[in-house]
PDB file of C-alpha atoms in Angstrom:
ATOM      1  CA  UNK M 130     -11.564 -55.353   0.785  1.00 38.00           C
ATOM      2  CA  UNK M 131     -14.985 -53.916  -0.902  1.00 41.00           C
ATOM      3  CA  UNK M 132     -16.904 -55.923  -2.772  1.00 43.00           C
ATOM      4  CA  UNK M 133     -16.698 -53.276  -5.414  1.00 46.00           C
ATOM      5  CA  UNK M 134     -13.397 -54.233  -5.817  1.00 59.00           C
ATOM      6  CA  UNK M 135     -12.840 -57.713  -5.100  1.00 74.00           C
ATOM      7  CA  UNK M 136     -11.470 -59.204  -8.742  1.00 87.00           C
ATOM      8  CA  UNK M 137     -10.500 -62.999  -9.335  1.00 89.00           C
ATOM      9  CA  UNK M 138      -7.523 -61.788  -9.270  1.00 88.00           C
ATOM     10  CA  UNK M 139      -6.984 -60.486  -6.145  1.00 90.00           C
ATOM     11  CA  UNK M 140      -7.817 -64.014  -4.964  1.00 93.00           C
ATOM     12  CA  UNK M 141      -4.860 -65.121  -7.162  1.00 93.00           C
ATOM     13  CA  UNK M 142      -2.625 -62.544  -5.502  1.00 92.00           C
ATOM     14  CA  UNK M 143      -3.658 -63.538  -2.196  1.00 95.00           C
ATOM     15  CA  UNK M 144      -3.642 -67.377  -2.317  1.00 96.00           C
ATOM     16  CA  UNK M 145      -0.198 -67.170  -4.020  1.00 97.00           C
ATOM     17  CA  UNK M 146       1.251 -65.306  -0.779  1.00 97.00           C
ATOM     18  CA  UNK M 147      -0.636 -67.747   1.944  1.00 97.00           C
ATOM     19  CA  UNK M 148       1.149 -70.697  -0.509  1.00 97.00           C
ATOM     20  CA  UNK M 149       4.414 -68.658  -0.091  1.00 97.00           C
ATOM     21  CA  UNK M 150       4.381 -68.349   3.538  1.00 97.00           C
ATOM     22  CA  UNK M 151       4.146 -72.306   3.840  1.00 97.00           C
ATOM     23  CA  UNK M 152       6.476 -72.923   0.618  1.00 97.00           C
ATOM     24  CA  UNK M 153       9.658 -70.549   0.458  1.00 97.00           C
ATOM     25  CA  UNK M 154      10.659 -72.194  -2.559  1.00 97.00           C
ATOM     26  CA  UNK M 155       7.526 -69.817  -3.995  1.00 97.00           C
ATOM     27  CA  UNK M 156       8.531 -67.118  -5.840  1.00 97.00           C
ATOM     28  CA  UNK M 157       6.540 -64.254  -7.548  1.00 95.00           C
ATOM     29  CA  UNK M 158       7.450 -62.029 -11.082  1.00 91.00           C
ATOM     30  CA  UNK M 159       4.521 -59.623 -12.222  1.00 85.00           C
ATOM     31  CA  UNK M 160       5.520 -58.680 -15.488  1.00 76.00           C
ATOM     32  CA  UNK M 161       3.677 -55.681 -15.690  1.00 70.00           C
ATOM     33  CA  UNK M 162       4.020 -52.095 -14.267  1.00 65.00           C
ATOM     34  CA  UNK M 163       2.817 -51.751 -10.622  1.00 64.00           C
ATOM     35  CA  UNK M 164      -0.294 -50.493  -9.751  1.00 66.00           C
ATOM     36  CA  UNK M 165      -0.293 -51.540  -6.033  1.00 71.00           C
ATOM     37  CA  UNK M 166       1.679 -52.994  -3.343  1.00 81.00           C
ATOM     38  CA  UNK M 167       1.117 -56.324  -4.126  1.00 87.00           C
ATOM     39  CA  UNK M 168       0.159 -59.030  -0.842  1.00 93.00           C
ATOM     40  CA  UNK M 169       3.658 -61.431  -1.987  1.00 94.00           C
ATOM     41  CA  UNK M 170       5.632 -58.536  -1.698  1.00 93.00           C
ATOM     42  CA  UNK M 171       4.549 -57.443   1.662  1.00 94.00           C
ATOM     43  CA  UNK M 172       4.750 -60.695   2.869  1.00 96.00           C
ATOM     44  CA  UNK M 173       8.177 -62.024   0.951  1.00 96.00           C
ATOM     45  CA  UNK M 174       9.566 -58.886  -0.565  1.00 95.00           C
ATOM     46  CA  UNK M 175      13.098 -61.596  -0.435  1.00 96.00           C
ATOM     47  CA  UNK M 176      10.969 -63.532  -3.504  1.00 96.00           C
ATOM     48  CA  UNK M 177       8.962 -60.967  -5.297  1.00 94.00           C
ATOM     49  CA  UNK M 178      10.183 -59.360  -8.819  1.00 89.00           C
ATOM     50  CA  UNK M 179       9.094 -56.485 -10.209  1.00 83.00           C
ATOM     51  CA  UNK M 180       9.786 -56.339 -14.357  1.00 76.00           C
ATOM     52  CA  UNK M 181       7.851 -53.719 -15.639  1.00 65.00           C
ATOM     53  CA  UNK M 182       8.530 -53.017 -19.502  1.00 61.00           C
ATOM     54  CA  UNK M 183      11.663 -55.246 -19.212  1.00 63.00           C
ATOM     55  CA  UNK M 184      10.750 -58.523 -18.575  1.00 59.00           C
ATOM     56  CA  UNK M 185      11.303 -59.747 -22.354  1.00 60.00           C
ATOM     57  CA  UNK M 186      15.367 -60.051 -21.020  1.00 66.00           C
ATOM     58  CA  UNK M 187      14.695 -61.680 -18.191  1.00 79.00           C
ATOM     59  CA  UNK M 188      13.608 -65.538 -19.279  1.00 86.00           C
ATOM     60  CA  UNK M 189      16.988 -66.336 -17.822  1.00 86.00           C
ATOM     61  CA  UNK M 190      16.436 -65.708 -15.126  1.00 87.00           C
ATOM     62  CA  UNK M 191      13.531 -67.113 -14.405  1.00 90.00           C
ATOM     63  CA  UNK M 192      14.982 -70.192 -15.894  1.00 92.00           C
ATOM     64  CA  UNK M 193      17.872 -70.154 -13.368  1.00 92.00           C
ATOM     65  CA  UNK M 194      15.741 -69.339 -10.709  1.00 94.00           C
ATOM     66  CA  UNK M 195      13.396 -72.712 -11.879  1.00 95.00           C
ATOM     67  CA  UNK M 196      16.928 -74.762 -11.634  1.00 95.00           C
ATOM     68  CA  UNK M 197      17.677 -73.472  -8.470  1.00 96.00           C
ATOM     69  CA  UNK M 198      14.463 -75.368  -7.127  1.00 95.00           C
ATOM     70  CA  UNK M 199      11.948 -72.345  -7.064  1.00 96.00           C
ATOM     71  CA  UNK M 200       8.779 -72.768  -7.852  1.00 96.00           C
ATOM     72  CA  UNK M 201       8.405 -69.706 -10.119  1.00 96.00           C
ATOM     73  CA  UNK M 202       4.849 -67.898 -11.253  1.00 96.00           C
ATOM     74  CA  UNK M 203       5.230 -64.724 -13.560  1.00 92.00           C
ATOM     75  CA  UNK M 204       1.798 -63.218 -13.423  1.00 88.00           C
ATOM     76  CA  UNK M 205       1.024 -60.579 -16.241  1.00 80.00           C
ATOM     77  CA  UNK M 206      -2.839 -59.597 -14.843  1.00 68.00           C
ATOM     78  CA  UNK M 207      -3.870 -56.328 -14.519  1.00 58.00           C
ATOM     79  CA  UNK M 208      -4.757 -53.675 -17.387  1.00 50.00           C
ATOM     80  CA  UNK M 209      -2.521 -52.314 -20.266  1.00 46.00           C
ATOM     81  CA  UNK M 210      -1.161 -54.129 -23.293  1.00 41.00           C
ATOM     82  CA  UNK M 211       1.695 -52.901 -23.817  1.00 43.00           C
ATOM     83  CA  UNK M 212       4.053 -55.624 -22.684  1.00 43.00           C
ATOM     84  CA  UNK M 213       4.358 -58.153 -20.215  1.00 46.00           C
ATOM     85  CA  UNK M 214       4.949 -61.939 -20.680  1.00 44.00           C
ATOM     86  CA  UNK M 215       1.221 -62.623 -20.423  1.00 47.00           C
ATOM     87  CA  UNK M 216       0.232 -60.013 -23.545  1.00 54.00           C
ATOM     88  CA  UNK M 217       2.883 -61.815 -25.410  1.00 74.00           C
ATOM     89  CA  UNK M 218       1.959 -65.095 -26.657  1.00 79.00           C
ATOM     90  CA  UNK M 219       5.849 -66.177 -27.637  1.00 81.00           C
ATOM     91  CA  UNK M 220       7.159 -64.947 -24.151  1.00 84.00           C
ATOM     92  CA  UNK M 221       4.265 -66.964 -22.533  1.00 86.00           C
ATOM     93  CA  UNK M 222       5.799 -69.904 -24.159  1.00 88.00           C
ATOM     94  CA  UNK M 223       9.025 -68.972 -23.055  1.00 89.00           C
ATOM     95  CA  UNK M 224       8.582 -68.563 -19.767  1.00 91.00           C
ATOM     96  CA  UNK M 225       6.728 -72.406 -19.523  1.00 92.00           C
ATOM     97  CA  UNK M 226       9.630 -74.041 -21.256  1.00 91.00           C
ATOM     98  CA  UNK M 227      11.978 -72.217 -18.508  1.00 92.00           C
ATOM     99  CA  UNK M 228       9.427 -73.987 -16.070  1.00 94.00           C
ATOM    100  CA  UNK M 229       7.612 -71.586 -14.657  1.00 94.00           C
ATOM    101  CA  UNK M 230       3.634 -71.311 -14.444  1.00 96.00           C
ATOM    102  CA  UNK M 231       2.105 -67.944 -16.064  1.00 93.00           C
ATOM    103  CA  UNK M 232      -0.827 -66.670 -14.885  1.00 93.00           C
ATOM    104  CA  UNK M 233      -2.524 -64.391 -17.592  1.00 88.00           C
ATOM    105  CA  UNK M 234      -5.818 -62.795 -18.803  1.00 85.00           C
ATOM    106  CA  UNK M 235      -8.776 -65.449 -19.891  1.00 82.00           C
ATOM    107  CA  UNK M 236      -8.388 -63.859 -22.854  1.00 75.00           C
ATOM    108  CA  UNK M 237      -5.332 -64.854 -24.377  1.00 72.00           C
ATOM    109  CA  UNK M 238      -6.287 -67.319 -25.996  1.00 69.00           C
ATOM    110  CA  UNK M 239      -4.014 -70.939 -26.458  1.00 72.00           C
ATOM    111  CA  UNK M 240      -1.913 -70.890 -29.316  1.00 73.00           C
ATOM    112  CA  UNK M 241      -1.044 -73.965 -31.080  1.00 72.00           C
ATOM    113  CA  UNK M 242       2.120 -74.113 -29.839  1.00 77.00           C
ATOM    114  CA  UNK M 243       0.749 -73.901 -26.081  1.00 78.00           C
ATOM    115  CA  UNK M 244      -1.730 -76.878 -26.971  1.00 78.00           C
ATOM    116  CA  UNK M 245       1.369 -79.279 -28.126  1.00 76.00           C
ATOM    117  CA  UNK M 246       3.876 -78.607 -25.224  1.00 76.00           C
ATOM    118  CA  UNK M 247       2.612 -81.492 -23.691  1.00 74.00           C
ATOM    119  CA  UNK M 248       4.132 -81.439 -19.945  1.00 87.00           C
ATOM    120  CA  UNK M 249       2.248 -77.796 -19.839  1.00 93.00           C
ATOM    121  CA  UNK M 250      -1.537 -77.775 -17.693  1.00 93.00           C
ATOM    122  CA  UNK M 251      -3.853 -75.473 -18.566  1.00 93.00           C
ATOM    123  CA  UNK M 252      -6.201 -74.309 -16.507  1.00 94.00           C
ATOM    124  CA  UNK M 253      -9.162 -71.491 -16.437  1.00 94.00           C
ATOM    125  CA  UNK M 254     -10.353 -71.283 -12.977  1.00 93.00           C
ATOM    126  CA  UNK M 255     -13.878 -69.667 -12.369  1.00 92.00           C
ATOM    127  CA  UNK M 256     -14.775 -68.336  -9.052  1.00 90.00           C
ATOM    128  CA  UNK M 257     -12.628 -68.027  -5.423  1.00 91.00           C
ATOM    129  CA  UNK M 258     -12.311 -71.894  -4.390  1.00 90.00           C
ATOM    130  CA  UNK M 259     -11.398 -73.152  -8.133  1.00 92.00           C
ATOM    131  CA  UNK M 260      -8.290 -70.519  -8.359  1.00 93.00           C
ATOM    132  CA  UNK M 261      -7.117 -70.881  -4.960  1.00 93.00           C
ATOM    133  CA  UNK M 262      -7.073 -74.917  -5.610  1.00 93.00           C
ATOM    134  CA  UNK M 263      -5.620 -74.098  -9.190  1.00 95.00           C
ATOM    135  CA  UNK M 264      -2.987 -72.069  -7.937  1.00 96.00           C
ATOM    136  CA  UNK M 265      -2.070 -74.736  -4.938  1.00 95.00           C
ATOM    137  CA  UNK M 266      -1.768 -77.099  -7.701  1.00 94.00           C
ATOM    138  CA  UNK M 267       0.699 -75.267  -9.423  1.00 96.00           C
ATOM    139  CA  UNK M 268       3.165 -74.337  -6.261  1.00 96.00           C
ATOM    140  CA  UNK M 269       2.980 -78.342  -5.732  1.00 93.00           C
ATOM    141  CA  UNK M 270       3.567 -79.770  -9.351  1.00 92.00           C
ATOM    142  CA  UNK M 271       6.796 -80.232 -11.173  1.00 89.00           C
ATOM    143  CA  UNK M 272       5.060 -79.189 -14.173  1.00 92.00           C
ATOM    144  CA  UNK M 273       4.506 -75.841 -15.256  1.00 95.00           C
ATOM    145  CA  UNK M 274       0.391 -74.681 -15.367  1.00 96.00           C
ATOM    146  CA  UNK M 275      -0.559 -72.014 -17.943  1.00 94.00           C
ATOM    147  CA  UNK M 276      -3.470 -70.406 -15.871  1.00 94.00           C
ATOM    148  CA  UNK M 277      -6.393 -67.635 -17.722  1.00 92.00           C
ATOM    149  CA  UNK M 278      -8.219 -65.933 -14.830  1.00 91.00           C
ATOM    150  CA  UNK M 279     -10.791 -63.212 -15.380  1.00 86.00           C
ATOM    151  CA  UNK M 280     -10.567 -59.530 -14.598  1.00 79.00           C
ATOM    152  CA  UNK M 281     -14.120 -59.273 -12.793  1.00 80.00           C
ATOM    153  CA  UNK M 282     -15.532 -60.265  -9.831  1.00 83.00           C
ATOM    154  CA  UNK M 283     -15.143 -64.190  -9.183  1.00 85.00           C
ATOM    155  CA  UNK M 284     -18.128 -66.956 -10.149  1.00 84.00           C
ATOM    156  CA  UNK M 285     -18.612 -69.761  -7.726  1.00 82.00           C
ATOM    157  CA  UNK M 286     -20.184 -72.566  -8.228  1.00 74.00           C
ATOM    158  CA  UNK M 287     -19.181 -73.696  -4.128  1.00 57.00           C
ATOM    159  CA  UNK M 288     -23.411 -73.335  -3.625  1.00 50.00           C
ATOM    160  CA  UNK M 289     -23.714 -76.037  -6.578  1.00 51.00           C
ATOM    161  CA  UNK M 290     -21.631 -78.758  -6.048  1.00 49.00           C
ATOM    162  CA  UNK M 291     -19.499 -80.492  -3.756  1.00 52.00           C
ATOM    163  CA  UNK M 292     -15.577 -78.867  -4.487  1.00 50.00           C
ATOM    164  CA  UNK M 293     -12.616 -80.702  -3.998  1.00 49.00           C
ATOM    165  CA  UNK M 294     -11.491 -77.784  -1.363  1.00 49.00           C
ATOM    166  CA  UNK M 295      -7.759 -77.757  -1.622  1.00 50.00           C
ATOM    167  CA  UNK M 296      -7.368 -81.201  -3.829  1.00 53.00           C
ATOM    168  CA  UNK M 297      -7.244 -81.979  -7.639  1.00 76.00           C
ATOM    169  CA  UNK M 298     -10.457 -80.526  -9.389  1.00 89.00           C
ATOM    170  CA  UNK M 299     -12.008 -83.211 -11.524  1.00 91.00           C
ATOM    171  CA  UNK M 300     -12.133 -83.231 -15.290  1.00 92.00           C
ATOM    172  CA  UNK M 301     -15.458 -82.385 -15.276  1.00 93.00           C
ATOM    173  CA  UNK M 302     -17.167 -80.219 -12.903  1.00 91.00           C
ATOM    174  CA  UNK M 303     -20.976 -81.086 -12.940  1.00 89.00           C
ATOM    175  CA  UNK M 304     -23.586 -78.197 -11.558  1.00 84.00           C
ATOM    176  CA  UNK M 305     -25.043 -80.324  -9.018  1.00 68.00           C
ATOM    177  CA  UNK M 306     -27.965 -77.605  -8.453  1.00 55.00           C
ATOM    178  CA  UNK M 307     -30.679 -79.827  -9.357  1.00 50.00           C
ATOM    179  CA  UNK M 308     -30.245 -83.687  -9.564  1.00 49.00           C
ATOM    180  CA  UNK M 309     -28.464 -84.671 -12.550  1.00 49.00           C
ATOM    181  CA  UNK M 310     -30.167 -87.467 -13.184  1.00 47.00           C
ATOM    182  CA  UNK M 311     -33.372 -85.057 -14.148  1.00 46.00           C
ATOM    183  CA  UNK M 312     -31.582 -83.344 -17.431  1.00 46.00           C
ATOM    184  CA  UNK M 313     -30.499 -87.187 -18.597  1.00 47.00           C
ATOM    185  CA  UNK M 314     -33.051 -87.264 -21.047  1.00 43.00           C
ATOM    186  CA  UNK M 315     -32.860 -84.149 -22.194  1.00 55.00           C
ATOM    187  CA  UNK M 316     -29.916 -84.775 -23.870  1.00 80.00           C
ATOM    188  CA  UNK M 317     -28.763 -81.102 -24.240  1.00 92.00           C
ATOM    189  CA  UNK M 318     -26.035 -79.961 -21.890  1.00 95.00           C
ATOM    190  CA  UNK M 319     -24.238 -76.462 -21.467  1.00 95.00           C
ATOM    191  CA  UNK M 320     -20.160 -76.956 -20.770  1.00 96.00           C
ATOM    192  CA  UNK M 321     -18.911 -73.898 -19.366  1.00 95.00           C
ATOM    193  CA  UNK M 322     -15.425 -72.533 -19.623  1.00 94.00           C
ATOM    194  CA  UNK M 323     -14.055 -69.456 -17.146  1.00 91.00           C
ATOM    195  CA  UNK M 324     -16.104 -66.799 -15.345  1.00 91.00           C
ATOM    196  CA  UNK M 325     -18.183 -65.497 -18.251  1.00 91.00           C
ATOM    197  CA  UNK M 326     -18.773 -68.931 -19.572  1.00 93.00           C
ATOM    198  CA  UNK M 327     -20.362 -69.785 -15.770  1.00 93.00           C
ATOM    199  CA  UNK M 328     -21.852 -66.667 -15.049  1.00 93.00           C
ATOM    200  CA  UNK M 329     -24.307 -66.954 -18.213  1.00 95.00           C
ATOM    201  CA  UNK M 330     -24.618 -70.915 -17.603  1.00 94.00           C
ATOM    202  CA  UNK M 331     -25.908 -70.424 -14.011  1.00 92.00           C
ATOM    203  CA  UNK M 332     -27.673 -67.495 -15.315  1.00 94.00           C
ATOM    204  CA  UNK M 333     -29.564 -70.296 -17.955  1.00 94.00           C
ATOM    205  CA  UNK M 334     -30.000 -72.545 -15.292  1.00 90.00           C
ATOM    206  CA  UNK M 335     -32.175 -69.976 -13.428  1.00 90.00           C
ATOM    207  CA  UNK M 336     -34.536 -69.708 -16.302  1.00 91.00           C
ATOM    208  CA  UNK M 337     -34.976 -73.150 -17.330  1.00 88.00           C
ATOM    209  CA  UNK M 338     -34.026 -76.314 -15.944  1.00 80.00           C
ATOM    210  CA  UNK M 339     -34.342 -78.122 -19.314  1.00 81.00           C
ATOM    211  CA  UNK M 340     -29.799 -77.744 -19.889  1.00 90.00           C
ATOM    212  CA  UNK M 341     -27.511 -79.431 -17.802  1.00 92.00           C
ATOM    213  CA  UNK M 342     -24.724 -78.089 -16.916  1.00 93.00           C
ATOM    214  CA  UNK M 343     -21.291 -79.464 -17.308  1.00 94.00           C
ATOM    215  CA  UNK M 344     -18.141 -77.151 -16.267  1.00 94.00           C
ATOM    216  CA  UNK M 345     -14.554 -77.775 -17.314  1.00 95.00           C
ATOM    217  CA  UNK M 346     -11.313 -76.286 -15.558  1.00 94.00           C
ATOM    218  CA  UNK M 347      -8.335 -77.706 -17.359  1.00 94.00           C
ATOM    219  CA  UNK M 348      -7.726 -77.574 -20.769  1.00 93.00           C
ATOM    220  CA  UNK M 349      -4.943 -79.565 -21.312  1.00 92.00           C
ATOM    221  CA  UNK M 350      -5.347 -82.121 -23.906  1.00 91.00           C
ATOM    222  CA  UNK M 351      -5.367 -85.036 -21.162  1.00 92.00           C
ATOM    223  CA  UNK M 352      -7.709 -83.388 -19.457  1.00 93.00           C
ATOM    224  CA  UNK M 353     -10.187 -82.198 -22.203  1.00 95.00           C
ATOM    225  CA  UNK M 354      -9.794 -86.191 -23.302  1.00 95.00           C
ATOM    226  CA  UNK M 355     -11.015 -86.948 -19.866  1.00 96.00           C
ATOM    227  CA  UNK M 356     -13.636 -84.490 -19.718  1.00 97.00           C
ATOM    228  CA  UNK M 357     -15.463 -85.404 -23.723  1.00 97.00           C
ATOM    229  CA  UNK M 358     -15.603 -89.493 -22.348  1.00 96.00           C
ATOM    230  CA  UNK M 359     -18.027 -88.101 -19.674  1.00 95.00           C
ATOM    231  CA  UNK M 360     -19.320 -85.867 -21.203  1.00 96.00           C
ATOM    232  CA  UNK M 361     -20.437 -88.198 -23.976  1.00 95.00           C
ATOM    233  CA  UNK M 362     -21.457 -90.949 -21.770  1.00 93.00           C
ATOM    234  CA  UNK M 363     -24.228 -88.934 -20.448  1.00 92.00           C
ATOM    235  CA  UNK M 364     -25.650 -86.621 -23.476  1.00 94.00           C
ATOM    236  CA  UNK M 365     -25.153 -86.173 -27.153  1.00 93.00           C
ATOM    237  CA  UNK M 366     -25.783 -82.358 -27.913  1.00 95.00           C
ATOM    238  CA  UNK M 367     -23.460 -80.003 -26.585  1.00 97.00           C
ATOM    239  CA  UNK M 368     -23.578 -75.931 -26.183  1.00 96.00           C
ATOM    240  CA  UNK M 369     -20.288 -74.143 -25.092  1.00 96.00           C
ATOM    241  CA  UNK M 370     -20.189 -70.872 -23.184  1.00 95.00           C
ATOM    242  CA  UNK M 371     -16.909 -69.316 -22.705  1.00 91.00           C
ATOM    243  CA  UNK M 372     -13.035 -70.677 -24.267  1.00 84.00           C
ATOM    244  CA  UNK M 373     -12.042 -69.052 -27.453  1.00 80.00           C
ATOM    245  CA  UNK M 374     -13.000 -69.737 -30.956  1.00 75.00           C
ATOM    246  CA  UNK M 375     -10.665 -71.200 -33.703  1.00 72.00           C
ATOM    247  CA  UNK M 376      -8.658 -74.483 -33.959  1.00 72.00           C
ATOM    248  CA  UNK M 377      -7.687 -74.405 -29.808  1.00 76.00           C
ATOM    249  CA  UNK M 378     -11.159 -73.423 -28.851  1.00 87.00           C
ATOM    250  CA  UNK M 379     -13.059 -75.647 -26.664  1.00 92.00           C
ATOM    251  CA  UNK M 380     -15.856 -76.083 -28.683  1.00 93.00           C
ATOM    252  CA  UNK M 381     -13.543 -77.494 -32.339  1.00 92.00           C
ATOM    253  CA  UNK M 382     -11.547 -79.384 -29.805  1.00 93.00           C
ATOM    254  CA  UNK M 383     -14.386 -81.056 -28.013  1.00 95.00           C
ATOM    255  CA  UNK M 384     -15.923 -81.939 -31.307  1.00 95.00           C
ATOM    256  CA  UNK M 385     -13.188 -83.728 -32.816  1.00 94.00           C
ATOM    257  CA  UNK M 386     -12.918 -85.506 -29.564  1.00 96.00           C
ATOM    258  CA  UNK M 387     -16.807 -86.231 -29.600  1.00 96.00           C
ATOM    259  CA  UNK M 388     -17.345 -87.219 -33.858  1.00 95.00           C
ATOM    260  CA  UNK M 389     -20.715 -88.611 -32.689  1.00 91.00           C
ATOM    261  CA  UNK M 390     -22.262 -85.516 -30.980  1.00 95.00           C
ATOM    262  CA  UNK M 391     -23.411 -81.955 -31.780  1.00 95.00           C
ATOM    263  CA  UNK M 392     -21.039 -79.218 -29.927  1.00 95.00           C
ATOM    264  CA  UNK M 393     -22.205 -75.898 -30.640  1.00 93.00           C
ATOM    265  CA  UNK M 394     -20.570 -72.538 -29.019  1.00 91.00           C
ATOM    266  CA  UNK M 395     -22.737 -69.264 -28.532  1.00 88.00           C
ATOM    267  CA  UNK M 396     -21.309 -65.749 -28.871  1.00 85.00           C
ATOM    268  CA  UNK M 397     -21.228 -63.231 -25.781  1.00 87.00           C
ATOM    269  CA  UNK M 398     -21.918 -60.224 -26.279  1.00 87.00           C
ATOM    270  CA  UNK M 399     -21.921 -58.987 -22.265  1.00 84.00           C
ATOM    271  CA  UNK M 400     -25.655 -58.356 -22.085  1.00 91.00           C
ATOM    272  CA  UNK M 401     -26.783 -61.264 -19.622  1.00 92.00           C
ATOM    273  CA  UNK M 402     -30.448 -61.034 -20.718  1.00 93.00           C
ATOM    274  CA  UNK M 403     -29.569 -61.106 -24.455  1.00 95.00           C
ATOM    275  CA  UNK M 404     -27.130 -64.367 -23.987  1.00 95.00           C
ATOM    276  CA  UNK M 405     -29.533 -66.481 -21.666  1.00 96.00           C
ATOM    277  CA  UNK M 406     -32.173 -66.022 -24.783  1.00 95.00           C
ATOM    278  CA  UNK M 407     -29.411 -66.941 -26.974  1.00 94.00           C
ATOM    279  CA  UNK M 408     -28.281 -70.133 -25.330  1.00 95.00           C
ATOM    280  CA  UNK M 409     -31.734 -71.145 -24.646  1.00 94.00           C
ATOM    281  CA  UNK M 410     -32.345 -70.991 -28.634  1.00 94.00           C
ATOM    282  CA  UNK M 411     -29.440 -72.710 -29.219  1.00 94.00           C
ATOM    283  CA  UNK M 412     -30.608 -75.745 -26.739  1.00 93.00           C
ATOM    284  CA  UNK M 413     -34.293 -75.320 -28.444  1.00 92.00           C
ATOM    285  CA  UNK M 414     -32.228 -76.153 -31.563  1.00 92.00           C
ATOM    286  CA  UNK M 415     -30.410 -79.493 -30.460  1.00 91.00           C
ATOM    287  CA  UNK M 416     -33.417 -80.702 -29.075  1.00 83.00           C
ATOM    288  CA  UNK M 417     -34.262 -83.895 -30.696  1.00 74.00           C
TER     289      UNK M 417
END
């Protein structure tokens, strides 16, 4: 595969047929059109469902197949909004209360009635090792994961920190680039959500090395509970890169769950140079 071409998803596509070589109670629905022969059907064209336009009648079956013992994944990535469990926000839902994990775009954003099924994870992998762990997660838990991976290439932070390889990815990821201990009293710290979110925080981190850097994976309320204690044991003024705005965005969520710190978010607009200046004036601003 070019590196032209390589997308986070692809890594999704692949992982999720090495998991179903090893698991055959794995089985794979792409609910949109096909654009490719995709790497699960080559390898397990026995498990792999192709539903196109008419996957809105076919929650049913996925159900059945989930109470059959199958450990389902309907993945809606890929271009086009025309349809497709993950475009649609109510068959998303659907498809996690039948108990399967969807895999969709990081930019659906988590609708309040996402946020309160409680037995759902949701996760927003950035970068090769964090989806393939994600994703290995998922074919192992008896709860359903609600996964947002990006459309562009993948964001690693594997050269920053030490990874949990193919274990449980800790509430908080911290950007062990520089020692941590250095940005303690500083008191400013980036949190990072998805690939965007990372790409413009380790962008940051190459101009100054005033931020730390925080990044979070799940977004499940347990999780994000987990994540703002650390967070707040270690800094009081927050900027967030990436999530979504609005009641289930990161940043509103993190501040309710922080009262006594400052969480900020910072709009993207896709021009790298242009966002670094903008975060950096946001941190300028929190500074004590």
């Amino acid at each position: 595969m070019g590196t032209t071409t390589f997308r986070a998803e692809d890594v999704y596509r692949e992982e999720l047929a090495k998991i179903g070589a090893e698991d055959g109670r794995v089985v794979c629905v792409e609910a949109l059109p096909p654009r490719a022969r995709h790497p699960f059907e080559t390898a397990h064209p026995d498990r792999f469902f192709q539903l196109g336009s008419v996957e809105g009648a076919m929650v049913s079956m996925v159900e059945g197949l989930v109470t059959a013992g199958f450990r389902v994944f309907v993945c809606g990535l890929g271009p086009g909004t025309d349809s497709g469990a993950a475009r649609s926000p109510l068959l998303t839902l659907a498809y996690l209360e039948a108990g399967a994990s969807v895999v969709v775009p990081d930019t659906q954003a988590c609708s309040a009635e996402l946020l309160r099924t409680s037995r759902v994870r949701i996760a927003v992998p950035s970068g090769v090792q964090e989806i393939r762990a994600v994703v290995r997660g998922a074919a192992r838990a008896v709860r359903p994961y609600h996964i947002r991976i990006g459309s562009g290439a993948p964001v690693d932070l594997t050269a920053h920190w030490t990874g949990a390889g193919d274990g449980d990815i800790p509430a908080v990821v911290w950007d062990l680039g520089e020692d941590l201990g250095l940005h303690e009293d500083a008191g400013v710290c980036m949190v990072s959500v998805g690939e965007d979110g990372t790409r413009l925080a380790l962008a940051v981190r190459e101009r100054s090395a005033e931020p730390a850097h925080a990044h979070l994976v799940y977004l499940d309320d347990s999780h994000l509970a987990a994540a703002a204690g650390e967070l707040a044991r270690r800094y009081d003024r927050f900027v967030v890169l990436g999530g979504h705005r609005g009641p289930g965005g990161v940043s509103q969520r993190l501040s309710r769950l922080m009262p006594g710190c400052a969480v900020q978010e910072t709009s993207m607009s896709g021009e790298l140079t242009a966002d670094v200046d903008r975060v950096l004036s946001a941190v300028r601003r929190l500074r004590p």
